[in-house]
Coordinates of N, CA and C in Angstrom, one line a residue:
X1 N -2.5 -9.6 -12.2 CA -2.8 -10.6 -11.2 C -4.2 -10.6 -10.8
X2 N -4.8 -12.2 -10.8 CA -6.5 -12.0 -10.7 C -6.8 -11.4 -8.9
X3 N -8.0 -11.0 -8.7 CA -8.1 -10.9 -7.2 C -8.2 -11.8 -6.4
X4 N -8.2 -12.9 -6.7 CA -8.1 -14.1 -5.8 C -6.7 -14.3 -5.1
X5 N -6.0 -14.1 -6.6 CA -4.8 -14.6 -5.8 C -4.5 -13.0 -5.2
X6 N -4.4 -12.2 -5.0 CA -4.2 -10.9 -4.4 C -4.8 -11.2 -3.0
X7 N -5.9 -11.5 -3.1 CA -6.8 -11.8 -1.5 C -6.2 -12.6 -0.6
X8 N -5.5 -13.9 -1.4 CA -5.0 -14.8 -0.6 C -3.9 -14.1 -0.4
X9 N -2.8 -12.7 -0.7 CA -1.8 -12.5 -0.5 C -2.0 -11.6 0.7
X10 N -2.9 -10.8 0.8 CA -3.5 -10.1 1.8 C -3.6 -11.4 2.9
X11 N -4.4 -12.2 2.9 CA -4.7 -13.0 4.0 C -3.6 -13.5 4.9
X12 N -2.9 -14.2 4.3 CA -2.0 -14.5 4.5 C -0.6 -13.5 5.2
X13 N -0.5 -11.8 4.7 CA 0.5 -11.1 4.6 C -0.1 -9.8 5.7
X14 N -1.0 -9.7 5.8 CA -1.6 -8.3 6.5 C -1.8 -8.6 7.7
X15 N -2.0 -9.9 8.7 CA -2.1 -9.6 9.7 C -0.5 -9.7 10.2
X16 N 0.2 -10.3 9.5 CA 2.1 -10.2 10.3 C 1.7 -8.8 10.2
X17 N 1.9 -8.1 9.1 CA 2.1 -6.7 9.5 C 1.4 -6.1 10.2
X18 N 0.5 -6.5 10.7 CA -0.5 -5.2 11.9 C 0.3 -5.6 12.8
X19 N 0.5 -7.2 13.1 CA 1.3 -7.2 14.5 C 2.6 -6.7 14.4
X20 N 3.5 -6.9 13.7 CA 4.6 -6.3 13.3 C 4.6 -4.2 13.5
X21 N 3.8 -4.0 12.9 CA 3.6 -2.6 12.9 C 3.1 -1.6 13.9
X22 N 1.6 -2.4 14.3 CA 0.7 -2.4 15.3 C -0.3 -1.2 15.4
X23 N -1.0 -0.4 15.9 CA -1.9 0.2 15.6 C -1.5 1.3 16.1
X24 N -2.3 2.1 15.0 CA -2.0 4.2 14.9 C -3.0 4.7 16.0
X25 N -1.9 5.8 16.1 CA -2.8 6.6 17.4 C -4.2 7.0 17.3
X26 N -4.4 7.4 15.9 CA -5.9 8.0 15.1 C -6.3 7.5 15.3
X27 N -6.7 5.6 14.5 CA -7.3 5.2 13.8 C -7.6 3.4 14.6
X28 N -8.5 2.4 14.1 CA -8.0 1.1 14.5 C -7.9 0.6 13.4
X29 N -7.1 -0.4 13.0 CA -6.5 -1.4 12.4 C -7.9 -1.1 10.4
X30 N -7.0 -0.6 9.7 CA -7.6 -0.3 8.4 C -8.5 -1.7 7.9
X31 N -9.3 -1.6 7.4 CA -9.6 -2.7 6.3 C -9.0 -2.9 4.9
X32 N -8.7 -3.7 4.1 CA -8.3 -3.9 2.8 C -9.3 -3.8 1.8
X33 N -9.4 -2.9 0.9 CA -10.3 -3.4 -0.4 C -9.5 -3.3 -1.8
X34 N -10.3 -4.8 -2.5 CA -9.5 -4.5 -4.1 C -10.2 -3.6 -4.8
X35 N -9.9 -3.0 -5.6 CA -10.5 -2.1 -6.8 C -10.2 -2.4 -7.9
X36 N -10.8 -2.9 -9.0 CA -10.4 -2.7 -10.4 C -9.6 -1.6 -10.6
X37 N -9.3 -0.7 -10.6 CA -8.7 0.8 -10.6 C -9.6 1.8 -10.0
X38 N -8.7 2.8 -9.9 CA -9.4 3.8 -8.7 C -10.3 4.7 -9.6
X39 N -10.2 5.0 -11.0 CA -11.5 5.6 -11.4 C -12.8 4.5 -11.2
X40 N -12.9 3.7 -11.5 CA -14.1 2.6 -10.9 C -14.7 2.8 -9.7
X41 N -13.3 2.8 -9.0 CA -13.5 3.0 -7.4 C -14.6 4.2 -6.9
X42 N -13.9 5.1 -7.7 CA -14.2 6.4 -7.2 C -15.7 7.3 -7.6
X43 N -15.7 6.6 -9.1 CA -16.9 6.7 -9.8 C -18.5 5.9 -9.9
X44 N -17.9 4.8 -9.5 CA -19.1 3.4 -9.2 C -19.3 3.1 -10.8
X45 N -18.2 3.3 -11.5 CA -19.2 3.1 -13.2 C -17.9 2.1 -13.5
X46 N -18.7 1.0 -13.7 CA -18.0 -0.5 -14.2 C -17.2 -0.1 -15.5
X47 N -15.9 -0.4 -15.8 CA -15.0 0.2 -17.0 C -14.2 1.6 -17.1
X48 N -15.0 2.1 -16.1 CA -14.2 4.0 -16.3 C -12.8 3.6 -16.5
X49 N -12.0 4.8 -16.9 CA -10.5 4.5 -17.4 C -10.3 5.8 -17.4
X50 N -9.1 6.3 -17.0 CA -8.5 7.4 -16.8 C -7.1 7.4 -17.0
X51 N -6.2 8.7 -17.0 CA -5.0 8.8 -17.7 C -3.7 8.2 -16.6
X52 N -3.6 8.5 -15.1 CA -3.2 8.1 -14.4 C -3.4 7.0 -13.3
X53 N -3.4 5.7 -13.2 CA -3.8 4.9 -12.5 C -3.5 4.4 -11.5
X54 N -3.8 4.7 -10.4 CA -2.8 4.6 -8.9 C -2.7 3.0 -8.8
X55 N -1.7 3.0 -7.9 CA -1.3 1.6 -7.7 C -2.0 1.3 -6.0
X56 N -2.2 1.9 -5.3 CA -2.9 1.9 -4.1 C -3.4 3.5 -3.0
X57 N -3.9 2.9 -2.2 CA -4.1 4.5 -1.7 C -4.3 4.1 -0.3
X58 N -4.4 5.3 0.5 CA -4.9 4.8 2.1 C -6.2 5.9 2.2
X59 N -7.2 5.7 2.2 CA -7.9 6.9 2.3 C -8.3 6.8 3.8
X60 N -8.2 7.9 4.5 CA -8.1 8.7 6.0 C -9.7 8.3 6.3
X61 N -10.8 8.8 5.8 CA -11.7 8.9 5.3 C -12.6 7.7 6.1
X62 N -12.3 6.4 5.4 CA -12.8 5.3 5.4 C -12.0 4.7 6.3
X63 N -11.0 4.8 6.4 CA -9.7 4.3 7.4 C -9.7 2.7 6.5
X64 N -9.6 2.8 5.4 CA -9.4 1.3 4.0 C -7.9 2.1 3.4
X65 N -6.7 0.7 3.3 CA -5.8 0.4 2.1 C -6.8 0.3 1.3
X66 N -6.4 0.6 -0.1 CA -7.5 0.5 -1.2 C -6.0 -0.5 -2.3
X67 N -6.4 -1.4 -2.7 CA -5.4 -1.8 -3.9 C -6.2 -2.0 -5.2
X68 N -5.6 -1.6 -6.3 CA -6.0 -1.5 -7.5 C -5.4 -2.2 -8.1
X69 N -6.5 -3.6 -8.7 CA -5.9 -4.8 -9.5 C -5.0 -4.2 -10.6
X70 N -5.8 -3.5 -11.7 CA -5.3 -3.4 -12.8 C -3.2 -3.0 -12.9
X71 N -3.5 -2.3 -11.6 CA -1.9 -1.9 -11.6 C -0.8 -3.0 -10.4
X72 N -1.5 -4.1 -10.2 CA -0.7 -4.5 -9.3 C 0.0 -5.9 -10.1
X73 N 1.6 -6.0 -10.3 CA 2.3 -6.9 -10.9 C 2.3 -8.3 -10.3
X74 N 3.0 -8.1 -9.3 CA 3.0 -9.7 -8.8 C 3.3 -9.8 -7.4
X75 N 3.5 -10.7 -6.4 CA 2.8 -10.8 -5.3 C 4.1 -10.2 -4.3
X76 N 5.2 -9.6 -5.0 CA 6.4 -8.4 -4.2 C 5.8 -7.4 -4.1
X77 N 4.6 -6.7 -5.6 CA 3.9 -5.5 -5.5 C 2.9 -5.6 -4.8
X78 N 2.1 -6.4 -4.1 CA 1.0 -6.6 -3.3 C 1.9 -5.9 -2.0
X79 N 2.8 -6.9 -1.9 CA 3.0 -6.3 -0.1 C 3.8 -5.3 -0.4
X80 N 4.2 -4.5 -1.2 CA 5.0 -3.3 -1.2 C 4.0 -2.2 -0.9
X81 N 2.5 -2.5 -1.8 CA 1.7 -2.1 -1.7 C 0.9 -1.7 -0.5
X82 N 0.9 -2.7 0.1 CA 0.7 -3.0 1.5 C 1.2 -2.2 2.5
X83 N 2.6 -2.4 2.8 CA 3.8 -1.6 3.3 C 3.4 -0.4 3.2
X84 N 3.5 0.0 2.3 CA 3.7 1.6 1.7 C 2.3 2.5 2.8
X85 N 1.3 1.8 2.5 CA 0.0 2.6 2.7 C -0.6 2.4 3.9
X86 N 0.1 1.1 4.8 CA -0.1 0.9 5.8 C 0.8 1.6 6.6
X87 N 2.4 2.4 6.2 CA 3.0 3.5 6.9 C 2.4 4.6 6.5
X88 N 1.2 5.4 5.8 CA 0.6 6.4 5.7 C -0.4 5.9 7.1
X89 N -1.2 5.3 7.2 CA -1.9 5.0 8.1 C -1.5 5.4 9.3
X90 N 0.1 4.8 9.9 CA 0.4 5.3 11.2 C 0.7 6.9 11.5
X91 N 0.8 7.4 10.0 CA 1.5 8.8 10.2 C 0.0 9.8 10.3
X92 N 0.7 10.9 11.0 CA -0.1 12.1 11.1 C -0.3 12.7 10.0
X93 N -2.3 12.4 9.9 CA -2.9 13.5 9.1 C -2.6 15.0 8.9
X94 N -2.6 15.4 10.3 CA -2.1 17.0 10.3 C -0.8 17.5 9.6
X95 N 0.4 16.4 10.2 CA 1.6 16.6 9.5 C 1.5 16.3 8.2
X96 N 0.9 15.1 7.5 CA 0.4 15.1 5.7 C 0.2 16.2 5.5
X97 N -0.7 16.8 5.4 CA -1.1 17.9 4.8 C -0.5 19.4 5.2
X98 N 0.2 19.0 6.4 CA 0.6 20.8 6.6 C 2.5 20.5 5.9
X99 N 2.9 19.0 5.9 CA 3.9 19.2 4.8 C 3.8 19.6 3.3
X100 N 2.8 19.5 2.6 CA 2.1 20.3 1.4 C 2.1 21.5 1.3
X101 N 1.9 22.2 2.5 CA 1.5 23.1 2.0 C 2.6 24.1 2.3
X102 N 3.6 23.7 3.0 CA 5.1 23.9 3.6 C 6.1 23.9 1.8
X103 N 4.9 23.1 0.9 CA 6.1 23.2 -0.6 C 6.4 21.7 -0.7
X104 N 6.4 20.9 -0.2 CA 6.6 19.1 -0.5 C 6.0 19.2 -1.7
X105 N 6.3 18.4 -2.2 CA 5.7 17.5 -3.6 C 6.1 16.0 -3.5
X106 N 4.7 14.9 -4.1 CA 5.2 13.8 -3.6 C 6.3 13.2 -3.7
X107 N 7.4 13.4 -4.5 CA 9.0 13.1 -5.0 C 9.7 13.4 -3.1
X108 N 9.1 14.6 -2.6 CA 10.1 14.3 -1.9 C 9.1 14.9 0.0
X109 N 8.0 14.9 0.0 CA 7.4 15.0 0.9 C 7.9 13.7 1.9
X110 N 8.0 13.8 2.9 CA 8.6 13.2 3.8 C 7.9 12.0 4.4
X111 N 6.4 12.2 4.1 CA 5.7 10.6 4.1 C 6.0 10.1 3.3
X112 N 6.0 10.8 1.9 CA 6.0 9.5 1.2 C 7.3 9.0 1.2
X113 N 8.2 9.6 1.2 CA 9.9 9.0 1.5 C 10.1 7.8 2.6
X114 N 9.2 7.7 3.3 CA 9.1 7.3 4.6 C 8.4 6.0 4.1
X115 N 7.1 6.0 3.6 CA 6.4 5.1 3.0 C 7.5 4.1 1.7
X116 N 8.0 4.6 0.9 CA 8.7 4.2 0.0 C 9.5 3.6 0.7
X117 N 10.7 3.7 1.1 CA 11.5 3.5 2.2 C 11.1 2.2 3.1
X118 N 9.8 2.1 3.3 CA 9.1 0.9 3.7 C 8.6 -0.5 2.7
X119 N 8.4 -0.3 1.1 CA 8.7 -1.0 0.9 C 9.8 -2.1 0.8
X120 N 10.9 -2.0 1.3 CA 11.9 -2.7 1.0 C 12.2 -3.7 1.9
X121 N 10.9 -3.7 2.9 CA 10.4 -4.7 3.8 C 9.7 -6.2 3.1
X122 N 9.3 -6.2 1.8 CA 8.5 -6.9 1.3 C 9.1 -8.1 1.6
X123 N 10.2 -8.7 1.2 CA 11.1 -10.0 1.8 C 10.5 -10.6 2.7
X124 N 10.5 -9.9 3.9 CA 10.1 -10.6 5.3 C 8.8 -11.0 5.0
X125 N 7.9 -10.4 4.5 CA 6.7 -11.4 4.5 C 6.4 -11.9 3.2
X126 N 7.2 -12.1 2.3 CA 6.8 -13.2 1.2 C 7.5 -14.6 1.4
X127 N 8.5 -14.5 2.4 CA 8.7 -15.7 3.2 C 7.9 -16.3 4.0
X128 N 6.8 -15.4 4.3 CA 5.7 -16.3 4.9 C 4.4 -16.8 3.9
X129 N 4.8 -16.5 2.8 CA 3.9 -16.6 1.5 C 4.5 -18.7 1.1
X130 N 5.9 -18.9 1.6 CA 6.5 -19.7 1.0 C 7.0 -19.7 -0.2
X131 N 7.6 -18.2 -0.4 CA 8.3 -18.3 -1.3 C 9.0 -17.6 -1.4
X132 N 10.4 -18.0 -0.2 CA 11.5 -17.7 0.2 C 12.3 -18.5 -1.3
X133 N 12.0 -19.4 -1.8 CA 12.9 -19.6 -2.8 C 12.9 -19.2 -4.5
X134 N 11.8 -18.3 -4.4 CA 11.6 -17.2 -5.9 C 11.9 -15.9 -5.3
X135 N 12.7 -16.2 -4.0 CA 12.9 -13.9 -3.7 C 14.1 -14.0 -5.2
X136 N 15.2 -14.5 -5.1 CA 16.0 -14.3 -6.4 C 15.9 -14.1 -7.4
X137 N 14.6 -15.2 -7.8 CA 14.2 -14.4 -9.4 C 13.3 -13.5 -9.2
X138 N 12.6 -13.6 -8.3 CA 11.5 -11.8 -8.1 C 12.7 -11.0 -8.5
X139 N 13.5 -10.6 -7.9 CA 14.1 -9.6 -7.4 C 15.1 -9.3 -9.1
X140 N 15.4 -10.4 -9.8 CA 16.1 -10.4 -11.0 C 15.1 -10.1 -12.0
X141 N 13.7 -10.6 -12.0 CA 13.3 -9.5 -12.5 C 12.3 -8.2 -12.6
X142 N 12.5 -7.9 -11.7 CA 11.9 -6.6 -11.2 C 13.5 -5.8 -11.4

């Protein structure tokens, strides 16, 4: 999917969710950025390529969703995308990391179950995309 159309999916799709969700006790309202992929991101070197390629991130840090073109399918994966990393946003830093170290792994650490679990929200805002009448075949094939 080019970044254009990903931007207009964001535009369109990210402020329902802030209002829908609404703002974390830490932080104010994240920014969005695209990434070609997150070794790019991370390295500043146009092309880098690496073995694992995330599909998005929230970094604390910068208080930025980060989404990574090369891994994002079609515009169900944008807002799942979305979803996912914008319920890391509302959750507690402290509790992130001290469930780590408690023995979580991300399969079953309790954000991310939480975050995952939030995907399945995507529906409600691709109906504001206007295209309530491709949820069926999204969904047949995915």
């Amino acid at each position: 999917m080019n970044k254009a159309k990903i931007q207009s999916i964001i535009n369109t799709v990210y402020p329902k969710i802030k209002t829908d969700y609404g703002l974390s006790k830490w932080n104010d309202f994240p920014n969005v950025e695209i990434h070609n992929n997150i070794y790019e991101m991370a390295s500043g070197i146009e092309g880098m390529e690496g073995e694992e390629n995330a599909q998005a991130n929230f970094c604390r840090h910068s208080n930025t969703i980060q989404l990574f073109q090369q891994e994002i399918i079609d515009t169900k994966h944008v807002i799942q995308c979305l979803l996912h990393e914008y319920r890391h946003y509302l959750q507690s830093a402290t509790w992130f990391k001290r469930y780590y170290a408690m023995g979580y792994d991300y399969l079953n650490h309790p954000y991310e179950l939480a975050a995952t679990a939030e995907e399945s929200n995507w529906k409600k805002y691709a109906e504001k995309l206007g295209e309530a009448k491709n949820l069926s075949y999204i969904e047949h094939v995915q």
